Each structure stands twice: as structure tokens, then as C-alpha cells.
Short mmCIF file of C-alpha atoms in Angstrom, two decimals:
data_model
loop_
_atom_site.label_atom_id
_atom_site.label_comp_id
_atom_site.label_asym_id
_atom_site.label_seq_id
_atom_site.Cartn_x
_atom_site.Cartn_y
_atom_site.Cartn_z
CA UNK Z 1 21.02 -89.33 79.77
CA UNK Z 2 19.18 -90.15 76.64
CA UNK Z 3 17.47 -86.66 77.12
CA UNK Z 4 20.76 -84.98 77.53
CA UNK Z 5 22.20 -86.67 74.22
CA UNK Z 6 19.11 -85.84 72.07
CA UNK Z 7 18.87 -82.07 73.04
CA UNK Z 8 23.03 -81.51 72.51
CA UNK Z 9 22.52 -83.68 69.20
CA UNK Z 10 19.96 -80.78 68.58
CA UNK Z 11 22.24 -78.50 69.64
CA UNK Z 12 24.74 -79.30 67.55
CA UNK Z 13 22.60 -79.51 64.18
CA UNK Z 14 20.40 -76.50 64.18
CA UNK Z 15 23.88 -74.95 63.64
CA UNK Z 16 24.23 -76.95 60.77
CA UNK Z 17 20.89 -76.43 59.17
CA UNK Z 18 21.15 -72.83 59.89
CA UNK Z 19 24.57 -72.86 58.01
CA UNK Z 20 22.05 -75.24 55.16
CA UNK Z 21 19.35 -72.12 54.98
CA UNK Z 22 22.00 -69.56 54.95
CA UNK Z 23 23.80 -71.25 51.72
CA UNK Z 24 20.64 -71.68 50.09
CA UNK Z 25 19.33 -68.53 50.53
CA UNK Z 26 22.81 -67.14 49.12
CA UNK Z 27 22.22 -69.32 45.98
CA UNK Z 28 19.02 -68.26 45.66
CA UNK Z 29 20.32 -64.14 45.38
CA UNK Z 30 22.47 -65.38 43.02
CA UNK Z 31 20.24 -66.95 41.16
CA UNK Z 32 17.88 -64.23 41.30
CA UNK Z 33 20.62 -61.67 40.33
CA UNK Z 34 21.58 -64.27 37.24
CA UNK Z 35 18.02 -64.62 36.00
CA UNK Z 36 17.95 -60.81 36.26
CA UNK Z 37 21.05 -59.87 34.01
CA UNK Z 38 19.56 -62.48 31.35
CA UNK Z 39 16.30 -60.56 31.11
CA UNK Z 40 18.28 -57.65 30.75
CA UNK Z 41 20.63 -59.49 28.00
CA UNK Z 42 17.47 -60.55 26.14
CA UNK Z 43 15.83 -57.14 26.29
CA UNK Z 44 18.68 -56.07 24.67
CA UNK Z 45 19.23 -59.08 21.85
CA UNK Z 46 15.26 -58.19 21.02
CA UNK Z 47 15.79 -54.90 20.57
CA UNK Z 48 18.61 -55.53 18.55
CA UNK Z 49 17.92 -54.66 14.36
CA UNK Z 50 16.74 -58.25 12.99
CA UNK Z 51 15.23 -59.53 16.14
CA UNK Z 52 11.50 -60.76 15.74
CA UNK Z 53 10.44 -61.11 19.12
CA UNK Z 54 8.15 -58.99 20.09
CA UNK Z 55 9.57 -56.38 22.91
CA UNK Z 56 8.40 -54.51 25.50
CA UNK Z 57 7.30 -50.88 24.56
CA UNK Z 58 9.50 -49.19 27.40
CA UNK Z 59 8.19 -45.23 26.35
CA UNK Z 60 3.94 -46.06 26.71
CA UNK Z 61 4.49 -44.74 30.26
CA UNK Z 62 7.24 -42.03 31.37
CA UNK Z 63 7.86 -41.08 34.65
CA UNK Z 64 9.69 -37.71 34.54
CA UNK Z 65 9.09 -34.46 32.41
CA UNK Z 66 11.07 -34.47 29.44
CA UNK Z 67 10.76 -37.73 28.74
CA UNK Z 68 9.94 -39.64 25.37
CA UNK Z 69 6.18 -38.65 25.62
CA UNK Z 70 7.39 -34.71 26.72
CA UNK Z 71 4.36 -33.63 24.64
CA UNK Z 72 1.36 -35.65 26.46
CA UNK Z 73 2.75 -34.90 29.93
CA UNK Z 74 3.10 -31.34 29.58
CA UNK Z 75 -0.92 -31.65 28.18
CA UNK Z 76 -1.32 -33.49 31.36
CA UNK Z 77 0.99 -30.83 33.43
CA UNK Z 78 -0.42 -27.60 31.60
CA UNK Z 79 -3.77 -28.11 29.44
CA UNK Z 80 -4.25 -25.19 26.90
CA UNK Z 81 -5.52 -21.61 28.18
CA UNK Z 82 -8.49 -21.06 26.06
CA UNK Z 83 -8.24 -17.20 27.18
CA UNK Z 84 -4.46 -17.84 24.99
CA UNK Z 85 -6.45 -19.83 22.22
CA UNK Z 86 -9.02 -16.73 21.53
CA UNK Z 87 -5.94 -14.07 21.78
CA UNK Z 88 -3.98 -16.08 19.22
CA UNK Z 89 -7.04 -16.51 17.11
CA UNK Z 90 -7.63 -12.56 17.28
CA UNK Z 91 -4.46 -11.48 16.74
CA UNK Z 92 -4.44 -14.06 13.58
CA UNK Z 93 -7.44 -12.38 12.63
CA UNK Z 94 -6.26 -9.34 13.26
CA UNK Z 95 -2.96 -9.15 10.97
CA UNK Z 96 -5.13 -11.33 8.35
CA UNK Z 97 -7.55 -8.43 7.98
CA UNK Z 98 -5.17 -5.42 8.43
CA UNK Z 99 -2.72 -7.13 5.66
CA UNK Z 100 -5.84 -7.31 3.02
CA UNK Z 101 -4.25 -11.37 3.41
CA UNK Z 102 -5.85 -13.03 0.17
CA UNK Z 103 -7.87 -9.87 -0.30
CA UNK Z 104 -10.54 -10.86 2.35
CA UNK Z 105 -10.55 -7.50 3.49
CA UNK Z 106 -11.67 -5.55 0.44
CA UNK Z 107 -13.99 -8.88 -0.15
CA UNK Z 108 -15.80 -7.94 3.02
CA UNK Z 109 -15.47 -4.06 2.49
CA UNK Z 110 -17.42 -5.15 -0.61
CA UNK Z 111 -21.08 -6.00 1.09
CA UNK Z 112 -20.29 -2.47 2.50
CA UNK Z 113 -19.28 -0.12 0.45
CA UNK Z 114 -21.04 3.17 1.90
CA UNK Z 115 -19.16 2.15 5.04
CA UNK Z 116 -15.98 1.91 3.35
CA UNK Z 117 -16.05 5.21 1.50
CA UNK Z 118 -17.16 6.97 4.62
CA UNK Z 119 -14.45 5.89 6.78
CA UNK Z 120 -11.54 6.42 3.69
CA UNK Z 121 -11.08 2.49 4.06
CA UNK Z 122 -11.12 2.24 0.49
CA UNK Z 123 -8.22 4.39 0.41
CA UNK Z 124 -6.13 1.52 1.78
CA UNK Z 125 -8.24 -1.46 0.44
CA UNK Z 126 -9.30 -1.80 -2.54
CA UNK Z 127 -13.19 -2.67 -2.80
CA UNK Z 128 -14.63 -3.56 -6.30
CA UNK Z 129 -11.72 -3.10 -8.05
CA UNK Z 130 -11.31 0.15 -6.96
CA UNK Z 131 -8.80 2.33 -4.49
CA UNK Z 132 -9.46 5.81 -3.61
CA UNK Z 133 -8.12 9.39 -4.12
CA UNK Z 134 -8.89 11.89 -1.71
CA UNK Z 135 -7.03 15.34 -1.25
CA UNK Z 136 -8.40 17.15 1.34
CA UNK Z 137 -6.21 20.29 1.09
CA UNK Z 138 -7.87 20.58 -3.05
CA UNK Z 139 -11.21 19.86 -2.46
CA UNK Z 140 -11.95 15.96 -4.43
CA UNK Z 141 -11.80 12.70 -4.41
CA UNK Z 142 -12.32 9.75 -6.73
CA UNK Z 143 -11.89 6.10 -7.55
CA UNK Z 144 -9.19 4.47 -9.71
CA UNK Z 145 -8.84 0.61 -10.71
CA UNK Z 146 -6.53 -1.09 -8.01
CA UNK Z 147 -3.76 -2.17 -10.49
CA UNK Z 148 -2.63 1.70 -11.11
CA UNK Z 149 -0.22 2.97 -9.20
CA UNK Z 150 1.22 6.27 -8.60
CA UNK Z 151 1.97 7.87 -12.42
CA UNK Z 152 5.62 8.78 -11.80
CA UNK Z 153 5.97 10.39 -15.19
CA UNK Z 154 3.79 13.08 -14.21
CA UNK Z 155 4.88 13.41 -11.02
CA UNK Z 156 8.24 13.98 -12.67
CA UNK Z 157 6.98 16.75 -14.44
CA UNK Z 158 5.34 18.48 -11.92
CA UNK Z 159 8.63 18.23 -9.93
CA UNK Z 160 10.27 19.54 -12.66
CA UNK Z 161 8.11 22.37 -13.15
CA UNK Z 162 8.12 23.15 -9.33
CA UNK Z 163 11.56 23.21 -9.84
CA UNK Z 164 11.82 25.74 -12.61
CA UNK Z 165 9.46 28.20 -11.26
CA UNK Z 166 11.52 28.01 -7.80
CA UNK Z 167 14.96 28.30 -9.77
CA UNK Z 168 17.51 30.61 -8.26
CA UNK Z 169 18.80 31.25 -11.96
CA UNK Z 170 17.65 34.16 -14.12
CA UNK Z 171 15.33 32.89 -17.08
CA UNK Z 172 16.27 32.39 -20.61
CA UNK Z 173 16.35 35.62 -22.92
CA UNK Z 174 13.89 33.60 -25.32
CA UNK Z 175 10.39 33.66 -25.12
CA UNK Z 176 8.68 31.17 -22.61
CA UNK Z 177 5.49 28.99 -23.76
CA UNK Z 178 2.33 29.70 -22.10
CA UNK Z 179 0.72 27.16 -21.14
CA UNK Z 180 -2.50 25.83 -22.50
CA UNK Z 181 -6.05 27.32 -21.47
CA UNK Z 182 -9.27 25.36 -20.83
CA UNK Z 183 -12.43 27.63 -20.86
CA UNK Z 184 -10.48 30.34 -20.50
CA UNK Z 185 -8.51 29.07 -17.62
CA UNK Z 186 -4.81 28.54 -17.41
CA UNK Z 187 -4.23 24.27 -17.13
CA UNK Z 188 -1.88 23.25 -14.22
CA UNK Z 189 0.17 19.96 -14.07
CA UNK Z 190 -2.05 17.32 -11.89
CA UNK Z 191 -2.80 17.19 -7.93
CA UNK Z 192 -3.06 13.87 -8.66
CA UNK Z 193 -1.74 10.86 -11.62
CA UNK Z 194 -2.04 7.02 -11.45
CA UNK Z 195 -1.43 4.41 -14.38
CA UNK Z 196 -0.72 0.96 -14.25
CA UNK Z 197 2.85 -0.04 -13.43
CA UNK Z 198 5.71 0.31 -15.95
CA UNK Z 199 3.15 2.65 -18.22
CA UNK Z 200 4.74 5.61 -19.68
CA UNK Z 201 2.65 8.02 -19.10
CA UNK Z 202 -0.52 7.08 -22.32
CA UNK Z 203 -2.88 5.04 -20.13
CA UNK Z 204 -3.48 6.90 -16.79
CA UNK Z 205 -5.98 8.95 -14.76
CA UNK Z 206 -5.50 12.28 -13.00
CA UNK Z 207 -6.76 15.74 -11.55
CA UNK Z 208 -6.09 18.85 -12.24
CA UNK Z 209 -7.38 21.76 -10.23
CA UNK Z 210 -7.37 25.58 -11.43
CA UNK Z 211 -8.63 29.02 -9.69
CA UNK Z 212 -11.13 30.39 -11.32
CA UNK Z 213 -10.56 34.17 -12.51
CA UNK Z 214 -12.18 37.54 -10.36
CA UNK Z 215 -15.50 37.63 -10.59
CA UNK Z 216 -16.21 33.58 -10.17
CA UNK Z 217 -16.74 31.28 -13.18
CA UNK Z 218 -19.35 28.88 -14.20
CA UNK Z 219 -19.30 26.35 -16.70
CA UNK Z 220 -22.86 26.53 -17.90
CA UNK Z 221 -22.30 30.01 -20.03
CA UNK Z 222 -20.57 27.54 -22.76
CA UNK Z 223 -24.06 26.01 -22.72
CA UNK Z 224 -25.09 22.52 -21.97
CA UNK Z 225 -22.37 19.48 -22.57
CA UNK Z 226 -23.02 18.85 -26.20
CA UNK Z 227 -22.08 22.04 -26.89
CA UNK Z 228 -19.32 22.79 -24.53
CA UNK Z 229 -17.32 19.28 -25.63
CA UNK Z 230 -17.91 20.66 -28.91
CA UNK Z 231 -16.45 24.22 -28.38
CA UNK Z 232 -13.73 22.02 -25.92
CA UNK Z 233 -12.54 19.94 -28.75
CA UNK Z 234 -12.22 22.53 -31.80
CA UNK Z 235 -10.70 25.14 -29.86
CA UNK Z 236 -8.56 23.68 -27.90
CA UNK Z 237 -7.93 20.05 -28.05
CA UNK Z 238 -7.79 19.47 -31.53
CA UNK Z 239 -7.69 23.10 -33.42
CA UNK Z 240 -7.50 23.32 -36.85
CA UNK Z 241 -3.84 23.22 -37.85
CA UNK Z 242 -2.87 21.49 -34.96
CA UNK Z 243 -2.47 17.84 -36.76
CA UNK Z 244 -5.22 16.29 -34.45
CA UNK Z 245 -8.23 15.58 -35.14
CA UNK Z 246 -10.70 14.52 -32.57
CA UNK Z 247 -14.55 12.59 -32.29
CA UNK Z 248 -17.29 13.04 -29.52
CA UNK Z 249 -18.69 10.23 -28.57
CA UNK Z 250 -20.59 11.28 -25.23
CA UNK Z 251 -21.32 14.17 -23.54
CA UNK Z 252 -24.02 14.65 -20.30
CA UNK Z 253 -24.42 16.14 -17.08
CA UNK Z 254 -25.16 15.01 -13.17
CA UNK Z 255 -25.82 17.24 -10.59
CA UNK Z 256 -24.68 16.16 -7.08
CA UNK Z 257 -26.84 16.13 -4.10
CA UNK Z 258 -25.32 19.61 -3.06
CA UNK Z 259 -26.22 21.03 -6.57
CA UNK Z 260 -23.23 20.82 -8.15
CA UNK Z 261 -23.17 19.76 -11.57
CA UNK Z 262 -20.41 17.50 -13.20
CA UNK Z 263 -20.10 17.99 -17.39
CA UNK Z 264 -18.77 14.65 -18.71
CA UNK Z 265 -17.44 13.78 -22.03
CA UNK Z 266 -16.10 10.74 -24.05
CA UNK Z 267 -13.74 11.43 -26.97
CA UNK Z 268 -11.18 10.34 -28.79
CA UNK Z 269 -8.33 12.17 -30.45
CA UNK Z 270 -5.74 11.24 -33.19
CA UNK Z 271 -2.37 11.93 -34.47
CA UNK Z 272 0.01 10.48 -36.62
CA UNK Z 273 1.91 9.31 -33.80
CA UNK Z 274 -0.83 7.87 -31.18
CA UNK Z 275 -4.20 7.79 -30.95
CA UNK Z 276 -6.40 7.87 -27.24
CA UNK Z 277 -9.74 7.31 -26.25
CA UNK Z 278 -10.49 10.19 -23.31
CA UNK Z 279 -12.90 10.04 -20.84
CA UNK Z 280 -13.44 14.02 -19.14
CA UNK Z 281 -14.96 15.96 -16.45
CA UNK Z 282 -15.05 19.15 -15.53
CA UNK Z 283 -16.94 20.64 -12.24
CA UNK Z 284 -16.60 24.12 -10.21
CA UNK Z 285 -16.59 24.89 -6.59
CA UNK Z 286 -15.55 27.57 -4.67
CA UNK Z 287 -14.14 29.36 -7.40
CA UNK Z 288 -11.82 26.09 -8.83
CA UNK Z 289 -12.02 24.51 -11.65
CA UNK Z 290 -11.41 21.06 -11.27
CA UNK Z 291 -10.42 18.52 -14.15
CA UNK Z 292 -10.80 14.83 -14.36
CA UNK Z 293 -9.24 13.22 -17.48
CA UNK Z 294 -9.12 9.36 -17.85
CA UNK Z 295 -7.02 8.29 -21.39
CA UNK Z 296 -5.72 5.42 -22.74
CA UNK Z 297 -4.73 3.85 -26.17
CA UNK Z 298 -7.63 3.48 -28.36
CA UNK Z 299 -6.29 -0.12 -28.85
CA UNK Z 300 -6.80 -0.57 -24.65
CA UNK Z 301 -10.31 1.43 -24.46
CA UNK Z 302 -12.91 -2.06 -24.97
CA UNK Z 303 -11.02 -3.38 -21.93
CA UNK Z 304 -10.98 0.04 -19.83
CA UNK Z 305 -14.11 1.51 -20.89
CA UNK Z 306 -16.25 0.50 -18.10
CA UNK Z 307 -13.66 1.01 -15.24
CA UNK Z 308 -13.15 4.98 -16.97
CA UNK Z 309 -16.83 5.11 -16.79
CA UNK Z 310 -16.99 4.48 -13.04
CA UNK Z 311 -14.05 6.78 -12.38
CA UNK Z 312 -16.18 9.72 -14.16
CA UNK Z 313 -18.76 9.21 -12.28
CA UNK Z 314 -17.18 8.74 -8.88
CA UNK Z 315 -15.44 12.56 -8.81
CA UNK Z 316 -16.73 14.61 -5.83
CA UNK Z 317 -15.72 17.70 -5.49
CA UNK Z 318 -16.14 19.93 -2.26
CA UNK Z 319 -14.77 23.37 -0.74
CA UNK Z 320 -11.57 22.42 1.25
#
């Protein structure tokens, strides 16, 4: 009997402490889910503006793309292509040199300059200082400073004369001017013109190119430079009467590598309105006469005189 008793007495209170365990273990969720929400409540009072306690740096880790650290994980994801890295850097490169950015192209076309005139790269950088004029379809080419530009007063008047010769109108009943000789050949507006920007015309450098008459021409009958600048200036650059008056200051001769010689002279001539400083060559080849002429005030020659110099002596003229 006792037996019986004790196992329904256990009977009846493992019920009981089973109901005891299930209560606690309810209070103890609740609990758990209280303690949680206040973590979550003082998270939020700490990051709060004003709070000192120190908080819990939720971005040092992120678990999705696009997070707060976006930039490292796509590192992580997709490290840089170096094959993209060297095509970036030569394409920068690439547009840095073929703009003339900062003028490091023209710097470097400076250690080479033999390389630059022979492939016409110092047409379209300048190297020294310089740019370069080449005409093909005339037969030259030479070097101007970098800071000229194209002379649009005498291309004006060339258009204008083009224009006038080409005129579907009859010509005026009055006489027409002839236009001025040079060794006994007729002068022609330039091929070619460049002054500085905004110039009018005084300070510039250009070509002119004439065809010699039947029976070829050669400048050495005048005799050597001295004496040709001489007969140049009193006959027809400054002739008596004219109201000019003109010095010689230079005059000498080089003789290209193909034998053909280039007469230069410095001068200056003066009127009551202006006075220049000129800086001339003339040369022949295949039956052309072709003219250099560098001028500028006289005022302006100390500062241009060696650049002029160097455009002289960098004419080259050659059968087209």
C-alpha cells in the first residue's frame, strides 16, 4: 500500500513540476526577449547626438554588396585589371602627347629636332620656338616663331587680288598700276604670311614665289650680295624720289647641300610714316624665284632679331 501511495503521489506531482519547468522556461523567453529590446533601446539612446558612451561600430563588417563599405567589397569582389591600368595609362599618354598638353610634346621634339623636321612634326608642334611652313605644291619651307599666326591682312589681299583678276566685270577705262619688279621679275602677293595675333600687317614673315622669265634666271649676274642688296635697295626699295631712304646692314651667301645658294640681307628702311628693320632672301630653283622677307618695327627689331635670323636661315627651297 505504502508503495502504491508513493508512486500515485509521484504521479500526481511530476505533473506539477512539469507545469513548474514549463512556467519558468516561459519567463525565461520573456525575459530573454525583454533584455533583448533594452539592448536594442540602448543602442539606440548611444547613438543618439550627445551620448558619450562609446557604441558599437555596426559598418566595420558588411555582409551584402552595396553596403556602407561598397568600395572595399567590390576590391574584394573585382581587384583592378592591370591590362585596364596600362590601357588607361596609354591612352592618358596618348591624348597628353597628341594635345602638345603643357607643351611636353614640342619639349621632347626638342632633343630631336632632325626627327621632327623630317617627319613635318614641327608643322604641328612647335619645337624651339619654332612651327613650320611647308608648301609642297611651291617648292619651300621654313620656320616661323610659334606665337605668329596666319597674317590675315595679306591673305586679304591676295583674296582680293584673286578676286579682281577673276572679275566677270570689264576693267576700268584708267590706267592700271603695274606692279613692282624685283631683279627684273614681276613681285606676286605671298604663298605664304604669318604675324603675331591682332598685328596689322608691320611685323610679319612671308614668301613670295615668282617664274623666272624664258631663258632661266640666276641671281649671281647682279654679282655677289654686297652688291646685289646694294643695286636691290637704290633701285627698287628705296629709289631716289621715292621718300624712303634705306641702310644695309648685312648681306652674305650659303649654299645648300644641293648647290643652291641663298643671298641674304639685313636692312632697314624709313619713311615719314614708319620705319622697319627687314631681314631678306632670295634663292632660285627650277626657274622660280623665291622671296623670303621677315620685317618688323625698328622699335621691335632688338627683341626679334635673333628669331628673323633663324627664319633666314631655315628657307629651303626645292623643285615641286
Amino acid at each position: 500500500p505504502d508503495m502504491h501511495v508513493n508512486s500515485l503521489a509521484s504521479v500526481c506531482v511530476a505533473p506539477a513540476a512539469s507545469a513548474r519547468s514549463t512556467r519558468r522556461a516561459r519567463g525565461t523567453a520573456r525575459s530573454g526577449i525583454v533584455h533583448r529590446g533594452a539592448v536594442r533601446v540602448a543602442a539606440s539612446d548611444e547613438d543618439s547626438p550627445g551620448s558619450s558612451a562609446p557604441s558599437e561600430d555596426l559598418s566595420s563588417s558588411s555582409s551584402a554588396y552595396g553596403g556602407p563599405n561598397m568600395y572595399a567589397d567590390s576590391q574584394a569582389i573585382a581587384p583592378p585589371s592591370p591590362r585596364r591600368v596600362f590601357l588607361g595609362t596609354l591612352v592618358t599618354g596618348g591624348l597628353a602627347l597628341g594635345g602638345n598638353f603643357l607643351g611636353i610634346t614640342g619639349k621632347l621634339l626638342e632633343g630631336s629636332p632632325d626627327v621632327a623636321e623630317s617627319l613635318r612634326l614641327d608643322l604641328i608642334y612647335p619645337v624651339g620656338g619654332f612651327k613650320r611652313a611647308y608648301n609642297p605644291e611651291k617648292g619651300y619651307e621654313f620656320v616661323y616663331p610659334e606665337d605668329y599666326l596666319g597674317d590675315a591682312t595679306m591673305v586679304a589681299r591676295a583674296a582680293n587680288q584673286r578676286e579682281s583678276m577673276n572679275s566677270l566685270d570689264p576693267p576700268g577705262l584708267g590706267d592700271v598700276p603695274k606692279p613692282p619688279k624685283i631683279f627684273g621679275q614681276t613681285v606676286q602677293e605671298p604663298q605664304s604670311a604669318f604675324g603675331p595675333m591682332g598685328g596689322t600687317g608691320e611685323e610679319n614673315v612671308s614668301v613670295i614665289v615668282s617664274r623666272s622669265p624664258p631663258g632661266g634666271f640666276k641671281l649671281d649676274r647682279f654679282g655677289d650680295a654686297q652688291n646685289q642688296a646694294t643695286w636691290l635697295l637704290a633701285n627698287v626699295l628705296a629709289p631716289p624720289g621715292s621718300g624712303k631712304t634705306s641702310e644695309l646692314f648685312d648681306a652674305y651667301t650659303r649654299t645648300s647641300g644641293g648647290g643652291t645658294k641663298y643671298y641674304t640681307f639685313e636692312y632697314t628702311i624709313k619713311t615719314d610714316a614708319w620705319f622697319r628693320h627687314n631681314v631678306a632672301v632670295f634663292a632660285e630653283k627650277g626657274g622660280r624665284l623665291y622671296t623670303l622677307v621677315a620685317q618688323v618695327p625698328e622699335v621691335d627689331w632688338a627683341r626679334r632679331r635673333e628669331a628673323f635670323r633663324k627664319v633666314a636661315d631655315s628657307l629651303k627651297v626645292f623643285v615641286p
